[in-house]
Amino acid sequence: MDKKCIVIFLTDDIAQTYDGRPLMLQDALFCPVLNWCMRAWTEKGIGRFFVVCDPEYHEAVTACFPEEAAAAVGTLDTYQRDIEEYARGCWIEEIHEAMLPVGSMMLSFHTVPELARLQQAVKEDIAAYHQNTGVNILDPATTYIDPRVTIGAGTVVLPGTILRGSTVIGENCEIGPNAVVRDCLVGDGSVVNASQVYESRLGRDVHVGPYAHIRPGCGVGDGCKVGAFVEIKNAVFGPGAKLSHLTYVGDADVGGGVNFGCGTITSNYDGFKKHRTVIGENVFVGCNTNLVPPVTVGDGAYIAAGTTVTRDVEPDALAIGRTRQENKPGWAKKRREMHGKN
């Protein structure tokens, strides 16, 4: 372990920025520059840090500390009072300039445009790192990968992809084109095609998209399909569930093998509170179904197309709730004649 305590002075950062934050708290590839620096120093064996900044930035700074590091944040007065005891005999190195690790070097910068130029260099470094570990990035120029992201070997990353936060992608996946994945766990063999996925967990061999939106809090089981123009939110799906197109499922617990027909929604919000829908295993949900929670649909049930479900459905039952069709012979012809269109 390096016998060094690094002290970073954010109070010395007086460069003009767009949002008023210190340069070391600006983002480079979705990750604060300070986080980049902390990770680089930790990899070199340094484990003791002190950041001097205004109190309004204490929370943002604390979020950048590595879990394994001994780190503290305080004002200039706190630093001058406590640093000797905090450093515990380590050599104190003071950092008064904003800097970003590029390759094996720490390069300083003084403006946001300078940071943008450095970001391009680290963007290329990240792409090269993943390519060297068996990831196929087809076009690094149009791919943006957060330094916190982990990608398994054999995965293909297609153009226009943005991977953010603490995302972990398994092996032999296909991500993109034009996909956004943030703070997610994606299982082996899964596909995310032209879709956005946030703060959720996808199992193995899941197919998402195109044009799907997975909002936070979702758990999608192995072999599921979340298809075109489907939106899900705070919902859990068992293995093999399928939502092929034009469906919204929010605040729901869904069993394995469930099939959702086109145009199905859960009416989870009553204007005041959110309510949860529970669907058992191997349920068939017909097209244009409205599920109005709180409601439970038992295993093996069948919901006829066009039904609005407001009461619990027993296992293996048929639920049907729609008006009976009536045909009026000759009505269309008479209407055309009335308007002179015959």
mmCIF file of C-alpha atoms in Angstrom, residues 48-327:
data_model
loop_
_atom_site.group_PDB
_atom_site.id
_atom_site.type_symbol
_atom_site.label_atom_id
_atom_site.label_comp_id
_atom_site.label_asym_id
_atom_site.label_seq_id
_atom_site.Cartn_x
_atom_site.Cartn_y
_atom_site.Cartn_z
ATOM 1 C CA ARG A 48 -6.337 7.533 1.865
ATOM 2 C CA PHE A 49 -7.953 10.705 0.535
ATOM 3 C CA PHE A 50 -9.135 14.066 1.848
ATOM 4 C CA VAL A 51 -11.226 16.410 -0.314
ATOM 5 C CA VAL A 52 -11.457 20.100 0.590
ATOM 6 C CA CYS A 53 -14.602 21.743 -0.767
ATOM 7 C CA ASP A 54 -17.610 23.868 0.114
ATOM 8 C CA PRO A 55 -20.291 22.115 2.205
ATOM 9 C CA GLU A 56 -22.795 22.170 -0.671
ATOM 10 C CA TYR A 57 -20.625 19.661 -2.561
ATOM 11 C CA HIS A 58 -19.961 17.242 0.309
ATOM 12 C CA GLU A 59 -22.619 14.738 -0.755
ATOM 13 C CA ALA A 60 -21.509 14.696 -4.412
ATOM 14 C CA VAL A 61 -17.877 14.240 -3.361
ATOM 15 C CA THR A 62 -18.662 11.417 -0.939
ATOM 16 C CA ALA A 63 -20.416 9.509 -3.756
ATOM 17 C CA CYS A 64 -17.086 9.432 -5.652
ATOM 18 C CA PHE A 65 -15.112 7.635 -2.923
ATOM 19 C CA PRO A 66 -14.163 4.000 -3.560
ATOM 20 C CA GLU A 67 -15.707 1.640 -1.004
ATOM 21 C CA GLU A 68 -12.339 0.259 0.037
ATOM 22 C CA ALA A 69 -10.682 3.644 0.528
ATOM 23 C CA ALA A 70 -10.278 5.684 3.708
ATOM 24 C CA ALA A 71 -11.711 9.000 2.601
ATOM 25 C CA ALA A 72 -12.964 12.210 4.176
ATOM 26 C CA VAL A 73 -14.410 15.500 3.042
ATOM 27 C CA GLY A 74 -14.357 18.850 4.778
ATOM 28 C CA THR A 75 -13.824 22.578 4.577
ATOM 29 C CA LEU A 76 -10.435 24.292 4.532
ATOM 30 C CA ASP A 77 -10.685 24.882 8.290
ATOM 31 C CA THR A 78 -11.401 21.192 8.877
ATOM 32 C CA TYR A 79 -8.424 20.224 6.733
ATOM 33 C CA GLN A 80 -5.999 22.510 8.549
ATOM 34 C CA ARG A 81 -7.207 21.264 11.921
ATOM 35 C CA ASP A 82 -7.419 17.508 11.282
ATOM 36 C CA ILE A 83 -5.065 16.561 8.450
ATOM 37 C CA GLU A 84 -2.055 15.533 10.553
ATOM 38 C CA GLU A 85 -4.141 13.112 12.591
ATOM 39 C CA TYR A 86 -6.039 11.918 9.511
ATOM 40 C CA ALA A 87 -2.929 11.288 7.407
ATOM 41 C CA ARG A 88 -1.483 9.042 10.159
ATOM 42 C CA GLY A 89 2.121 9.647 9.166
ATOM 43 C CA CYS A 90 1.547 9.291 5.412
ATOM 44 C CA TRP A 91 3.221 11.647 3.005
ATOM 45 C CA ILE A 92 0.639 14.331 2.082
ATOM 46 C CA GLU A 93 0.349 15.204 -1.613
ATOM 47 C CA GLU A 94 -1.821 18.221 -2.351
ATOM 48 C CA ILE A 95 -3.712 18.487 -5.662
ATOM 49 C CA HIS A 96 -4.662 22.055 -6.608
ATOM 50 C CA GLU A 97 -5.557 21.502 -10.287
ATOM 51 C CA ALA A 98 -8.392 19.612 -11.917
ATOM 52 C CA MET A 99 -7.053 16.511 -13.632
ATOM 53 C CA LEU A 100 -8.255 13.414 -15.486
ATOM 54 C CA PRO A 101 -6.440 10.073 -15.879
ATOM 55 C CA VAL A 102 -5.615 9.377 -19.529
ATOM 56 C CA GLY A 103 -3.762 6.136 -20.029
ATOM 57 C CA SER A 104 -1.057 5.998 -17.354
ATOM 58 C CA MET A 105 -0.923 9.780 -16.913
ATOM 59 C CA MET A 106 -2.918 12.318 -14.915
ATOM 60 C CA LEU A 107 -3.486 15.311 -17.214
ATOM 61 C CA SER A 108 -4.587 18.671 -15.825
ATOM 62 C CA PHE A 109 -7.245 20.889 -17.381
ATOM 63 C CA HIS A 110 -8.662 24.311 -16.591
ATOM 64 C CA THR A 111 -11.854 24.701 -18.647
ATOM 65 C CA VAL A 112 -14.815 22.615 -19.709
ATOM 66 C CA PRO A 113 -13.736 22.626 -23.408
ATOM 67 C CA GLU A 114 -10.348 21.215 -22.341
ATOM 68 C CA LEU A 115 -12.189 18.490 -20.435
ATOM 69 C CA ALA A 116 -14.207 17.676 -23.568
ATOM 70 C CA ARG A 117 -11.009 17.103 -25.498
ATOM 71 C CA LEU A 118 -9.617 14.845 -22.773
ATOM 72 C CA GLN A 119 -12.911 12.960 -22.681
ATOM 73 C CA GLN A 120 -12.421 11.925 -26.291
ATOM 74 C CA ALA A 121 -9.093 10.359 -25.369
ATOM 75 C CA VAL A 122 -10.494 8.395 -22.413
ATOM 76 C CA LYS A 123 -13.473 7.340 -24.549
ATOM 77 C CA GLU A 124 -11.033 5.678 -26.944
ATOM 78 C CA ASP A 125 -9.135 4.110 -24.011
ATOM 79 C CA ILE A 126 -12.327 2.536 -22.662
ATOM 80 C CA ALA A 127 -13.312 1.137 -26.055
ATOM 81 C CA ALA A 128 -9.833 -0.324 -26.526
ATOM 82 C CA TYR A 129 -9.945 -1.904 -23.052
ATOM 83 C CA HIS A 130 -13.215 -3.713 -23.787
ATOM 84 C CA GLN A 131 -12.041 -4.780 -27.244
ATOM 85 C CA ASN A 132 -8.951 -6.322 -25.632
ATOM 86 C CA THR A 133 -11.199 -8.356 -23.299
ATOM 87 C CA GLY A 134 -13.218 -9.907 -26.136
ATOM 88 C CA VAL A 135 -15.988 -7.346 -26.678
ATOM 89 C CA ASN A 136 -16.801 -6.513 -30.294
ATOM 90 C CA ILE A 137 -17.415 -2.756 -30.532
ATOM 91 C CA LEU A 138 -18.283 -2.168 -34.169
ATOM 92 C CA ASP A 139 -17.874 1.610 -34.187
ATOM 93 C CA PRO A 140 -16.083 3.114 -31.158
ATOM 94 C CA ALA A 141 -16.641 6.611 -32.567
ATOM 95 C CA THR A 142 -20.410 6.340 -32.022
ATOM 96 C CA THR A 143 -20.320 4.287 -28.811
ATOM 97 C CA TYR A 144 -20.195 5.816 -25.321
ATOM 98 C CA ILE A 145 -19.259 3.597 -22.369
ATOM 99 C CA ASP A 146 -19.114 4.739 -18.752
ATOM 100 C CA PRO A 147 -15.881 3.645 -16.994
ATOM 101 C CA ARG A 148 -17.967 1.824 -14.359
ATOM 102 C CA VAL A 149 -19.531 -0.525 -16.948
ATOM 103 C CA THR A 150 -18.577 -4.223 -17.142
ATOM 104 C CA ILE A 151 -19.090 -6.173 -20.399
ATOM 105 C CA GLY A 152 -18.647 -9.918 -20.899
ATOM 106 C CA ALA A 153 -16.606 -11.521 -23.663
ATOM 107 C CA GLY A 154 -18.356 -12.253 -26.931
ATOM 108 C CA THR A 155 -20.805 -9.369 -26.580
ATOM 109 C CA VAL A 156 -21.384 -7.175 -29.633
ATOM 110 C CA VAL A 157 -21.925 -3.453 -29.100
ATOM 111 C CA LEU A 158 -23.521 -1.844 -32.151
ATOM 112 C CA PRO A 159 -23.309 1.836 -33.218
ATOM 113 C CA GLY A 160 -25.221 4.483 -31.293
ATOM 114 C CA THR A 161 -25.074 2.603 -27.985
ATOM 115 C CA ILE A 162 -24.739 4.416 -24.632
ATOM 116 C CA LEU A 163 -23.849 2.325 -21.566
ATOM 117 C CA ARG A 164 -24.009 4.173 -18.262
ATOM 118 C CA GLY A 165 -23.573 3.805 -14.519
ATOM 119 C CA SER A 166 -22.868 0.513 -12.801
ATOM 120 C CA THR A 167 -24.170 -1.580 -15.684
ATOM 121 C CA VAL A 168 -23.047 -5.204 -15.951
ATOM 122 C CA ILE A 169 -23.590 -6.935 -19.293
ATOM 123 C CA GLY A 170 -23.058 -10.659 -19.617
ATOM 124 C CA GLU A 171 -21.362 -12.688 -22.303
ATOM 125 C CA ASN A 172 -22.510 -13.105 -25.906
ATOM 126 C CA CYS A 173 -25.077 -10.316 -25.767
ATOM 127 C CA GLU A 174 -26.005 -7.889 -28.525
ATOM 128 C CA ILE A 175 -26.532 -4.295 -27.452
ATOM 129 C CA GLY A 176 -27.761 -1.747 -29.982
ATOM 130 C CA PRO A 177 -27.952 -0.178 -32.394
ATOM 131 C CA ASN A 178 -29.134 3.022 -30.708
ATOM 132 C CA ALA A 179 -29.612 1.556 -27.232
ATOM 133 C CA VAL A 180 -29.316 3.190 -23.806
ATOM 134 C CA VAL A 181 -28.642 0.976 -20.771
ATOM 135 C CA ARG A 182 -28.103 2.553 -17.345
ATOM 136 C CA ASP A 183 -27.461 0.872 -13.987
ATOM 137 C CA CYS A 184 -28.677 -2.525 -15.194
ATOM 138 C CA LEU A 185 -27.721 -6.183 -14.995
ATOM 139 C CA VAL A 186 -28.078 -7.903 -18.374
ATOM 140 C CA GLY A 187 -27.783 -11.690 -18.495
ATOM 141 C CA ASP A 188 -25.805 -13.773 -20.973
ATOM 142 C CA GLY A 189 -27.137 -14.021 -24.515
ATOM 143 C CA SER A 190 -29.582 -11.129 -24.228
ATOM 144 C CA VAL A 191 -30.412 -8.577 -26.927
ATOM 145 C CA VAL A 192 -31.282 -4.902 -26.429
ATOM 146 C CA ASN A 193 -32.217 -3.491 -29.828
ATOM 147 C CA ALA A 194 -32.878 0.254 -30.256
ATOM 148 C CA SER A 195 -34.370 0.511 -26.762
ATOM 149 C CA GLN A 196 -33.814 2.160 -23.372
ATOM 150 C CA VAL A 197 -33.354 0.208 -20.139
ATOM 151 C CA TYR A 198 -32.943 1.812 -16.703
ATOM 152 C CA GLU A 199 -32.147 0.435 -13.244
ATOM 153 C CA SER A 200 -33.471 -3.042 -13.983
ATOM 154 C CA ARG A 201 -32.386 -6.646 -14.169
ATOM 155 C CA LEU A 202 -32.642 -8.718 -17.364
ATOM 156 C CA GLY A 203 -32.181 -12.484 -17.235
ATOM 157 C CA ARG A 204 -30.467 -14.743 -19.766
ATOM 158 C CA ASP A 205 -31.601 -14.801 -23.403
ATOM 159 C CA VAL A 206 -33.962 -11.855 -22.998
ATOM 160 C CA HIS A 207 -34.949 -9.973 -26.153
ATOM 161 C CA VAL A 208 -35.772 -6.277 -25.809
ATOM 162 C CA GLY A 209 -37.000 -4.036 -28.620
ATOM 163 C CA PRO A 210 -37.004 -2.444 -30.957
ATOM 164 C CA TYR A 211 -38.326 0.762 -29.402
ATOM 165 C CA ALA A 212 -39.041 -0.646 -25.956
ATOM 166 C CA HIS A 213 -38.762 1.330 -22.721
ATOM 167 C CA ILE A 214 -37.863 -0.512 -19.515
ATOM 168 C CA ARG A 215 -38.198 1.907 -16.632
ATOM 169 C CA PRO A 216 -36.630 1.487 -13.170
ATOM 170 C CA GLY A 217 -37.464 -1.389 -10.870
ATOM 171 C CA CYS A 218 -38.084 -4.153 -13.409
ATOM 172 C CA GLY A 219 -36.978 -7.759 -13.222
ATOM 173 C CA VAL A 220 -37.280 -9.607 -16.530
ATOM 174 C CA GLY A 221 -36.873 -13.380 -16.323
ATOM 175 C CA ASP A 222 -34.885 -15.701 -18.566
ATOM 176 C CA GLY A 223 -36.161 -16.023 -22.128
ATOM 177 C CA CYS A 224 -38.626 -13.131 -21.905
ATOM 178 C CA LYS A 225 -39.499 -10.866 -24.811
ATOM 179 C CA VAL A 226 -40.207 -7.150 -24.383
ATOM 180 C CA GLY A 227 -41.047 -6.155 -27.927
ATOM 181 C CA ALA A 228 -41.786 -3.160 -30.119
ATOM 182 C CA PHE A 229 -43.320 -0.116 -28.423
ATOM 183 C CA VAL A 230 -43.650 -1.875 -25.069
ATOM 184 C CA GLU A 231 -43.181 0.000 -21.791
ATOM 185 C CA ILE A 232 -42.769 -1.658 -18.410
ATOM 186 C CA LYS A 233 -42.181 -0.087 -14.990
ATOM 187 C CA ASN A 234 -41.607 -1.513 -11.508
ATOM 188 C CA ALA A 235 -42.732 -4.923 -12.716
ATOM 189 C CA VAL A 236 -41.374 -8.456 -12.327
ATOM 190 C CA PHE A 237 -41.790 -11.107 -15.048
ATOM 191 C CA GLY A 238 -41.215 -14.830 -14.715
ATOM 192 C CA PRO A 239 -39.300 -16.885 -17.292
ATOM 193 C CA GLY A 240 -40.662 -16.922 -20.820
ATOM 194 C CA ALA A 241 -43.182 -14.102 -20.451
ATOM 195 C CA LYS A 242 -43.860 -12.288 -23.718
ATOM 196 C CA LEU A 243 -44.996 -8.739 -24.410
ATOM 197 C CA SER A 244 -44.541 -8.580 -28.150
ATOM 198 C CA HIS A 245 -45.871 -5.126 -29.003
ATOM 199 C CA LEU A 246 -47.813 -2.025 -27.967
ATOM 200 C CA THR A 247 -48.267 -2.910 -24.305
ATOM 201 C CA TYR A 248 -47.835 -1.116 -20.979
ATOM 202 C CA VAL A 249 -47.338 -3.058 -17.746
ATOM 203 C CA GLY A 250 -46.554 -1.091 -14.602
ATOM 204 C CA ASP A 251 -46.518 -2.103 -10.930
ATOM 205 C CA ALA A 252 -47.117 -5.800 -11.584
ATOM 206 C CA ASP A 253 -45.966 -9.290 -10.615
ATOM 207 C CA VAL A 254 -46.226 -11.583 -13.629
ATOM 208 C CA GLY A 255 -45.641 -15.332 -13.660
ATOM 209 C CA GLY A 256 -43.688 -17.357 -16.177
ATOM 210 C CA GLY A 257 -45.101 -18.189 -19.587
ATOM 211 C CA VAL A 258 -47.605 -15.322 -19.649
ATOM 212 C CA ASN A 259 -48.481 -13.942 -23.091
ATOM 213 C CA PHE A 260 -49.694 -10.348 -23.435
ATOM 214 C CA GLY A 261 -51.703 -9.449 -26.517
ATOM 215 C CA CYS A 262 -51.235 -6.181 -28.382
ATOM 216 C CA GLY A 263 -52.741 -3.109 -26.741
ATOM 217 C CA THR A 264 -52.857 -4.463 -23.183
ATOM 218 C CA ILE A 265 -52.351 -2.112 -20.242
ATOM 219 C CA THR A 266 -52.365 -2.170 -16.468
ATOM 220 C CA SER A 267 -54.309 0.820 -15.155
ATOM 221 C CA ASN A 268 -52.007 1.098 -12.172
ATOM 222 C CA TYR A 269 -52.711 4.735 -11.204
ATOM 223 C CA ASP A 270 -56.107 5.860 -9.929
ATOM 224 C CA GLY A 271 -55.212 9.535 -9.771
ATOM 225 C CA PHE A 272 -54.019 9.320 -6.165
ATOM 226 C CA LYS A 273 -52.206 6.009 -5.571
ATOM 227 C CA LYS A 274 -50.428 3.288 -7.507
ATOM 228 C CA HIS A 275 -51.918 -0.226 -7.312
ATOM 229 C CA ARG A 276 -50.368 -3.577 -8.157
ATOM 230 C CA THR A 277 -51.544 -6.259 -10.594
ATOM 231 C CA VAL A 278 -50.725 -9.922 -9.903
ATOM 232 C CA ILE A 279 -50.828 -12.410 -12.791
ATOM 233 C CA GLY A 280 -50.126 -16.110 -12.290
ATOM 234 C CA GLU A 281 -48.229 -18.476 -14.551
ATOM 235 C CA ASN A 282 -49.184 -19.402 -18.118
ATOM 236 C CA VAL A 283 -51.954 -16.832 -18.352
ATOM 237 C CA PHE A 284 -53.140 -15.723 -21.794
ATOM 238 C CA VAL A 285 -54.011 -12.021 -21.910
ATOM 239 C CA GLY A 286 -55.966 -11.156 -25.055
ATOM 240 C CA CYS A 287 -55.476 -8.029 -27.156
ATOM 241 C CA ASN A 288 -56.790 -4.697 -25.875
ATOM 242 C CA THR A 289 -57.205 -5.880 -22.294
ATOM 243 C CA ASN A 290 -57.385 -3.374 -19.445
ATOM 244 C CA LEU A 291 -56.285 -4.716 -16.070
ATOM 245 C CA VAL A 292 -57.572 -2.429 -13.306
ATOM 246 C CA PRO A 293 -55.743 -3.166 -10.047
ATOM 247 C CA PRO A 294 -55.700 -4.174 -7.355
ATOM 248 C CA VAL A 295 -56.571 -7.380 -9.191
ATOM 249 C CA THR A 296 -55.243 -10.954 -9.311
ATOM 250 C CA VAL A 297 -55.399 -13.319 -12.258
ATOM 251 C CA GLY A 298 -54.892 -16.986 -11.354
ATOM 252 C CA ASP A 299 -52.609 -19.511 -13.047
ATOM 253 C CA GLY A 300 -53.702 -20.725 -16.455
ATOM 254 C CA ALA A 301 -56.525 -18.219 -16.833
ATOM 255 C CA TYR A 302 -57.596 -16.862 -20.217
ATOM 256 C CA ILE A 303 -58.677 -13.248 -20.713
ATOM 257 C CA ALA A 304 -60.694 -12.616 -23.845
ATOM 258 C CA ALA A 305 -59.706 -9.796 -26.177
ATOM 259 C CA GLY A 306 -61.246 -6.437 -25.363
ATOM 260 C CA THR A 307 -61.933 -7.253 -21.710
ATOM 261 C CA THR A 308 -61.648 -4.825 -18.831
ATOM 262 C CA VAL A 309 -60.695 -6.842 -15.748
ATOM 263 C CA THR A 310 -61.882 -5.251 -12.488
ATOM 264 C CA ARG A 311 -62.371 -8.405 -10.381
ATOM 265 C CA ASP A 312 -60.053 -11.293 -9.533
ATOM 266 C CA VAL A 313 -59.979 -14.140 -12.064
ATOM 267 C CA GLU A 314 -59.849 -17.707 -10.779
ATOM 268 C CA PRO A 315 -57.150 -20.116 -12.042
ATOM 269 C CA ASP A 316 -58.004 -21.712 -15.413
ATOM 270 C CA ALA A 317 -61.091 -19.485 -15.825
ATOM 271 C CA LEU A 318 -62.153 -17.450 -18.853
ATOM 272 C CA ALA A 319 -62.673 -13.743 -18.140
ATOM 273 C CA ILE A 320 -64.748 -11.873 -20.689
ATOM 274 C CA GLY A 321 -66.177 -8.400 -20.256
ATOM 275 C CA ARG A 322 -67.418 -6.713 -23.418
ATOM 276 C CA THR A 323 -70.718 -5.865 -25.068
ATOM 277 C CA ARG A 324 -72.266 -8.446 -27.397
ATOM 278 C CA GLN A 325 -71.754 -7.702 -31.079
ATOM 279 C CA GLU A 326 -74.802 -6.644 -33.076
ATOM 280 C CA ASN A 327 -74.915 -6.469 -36.901
#
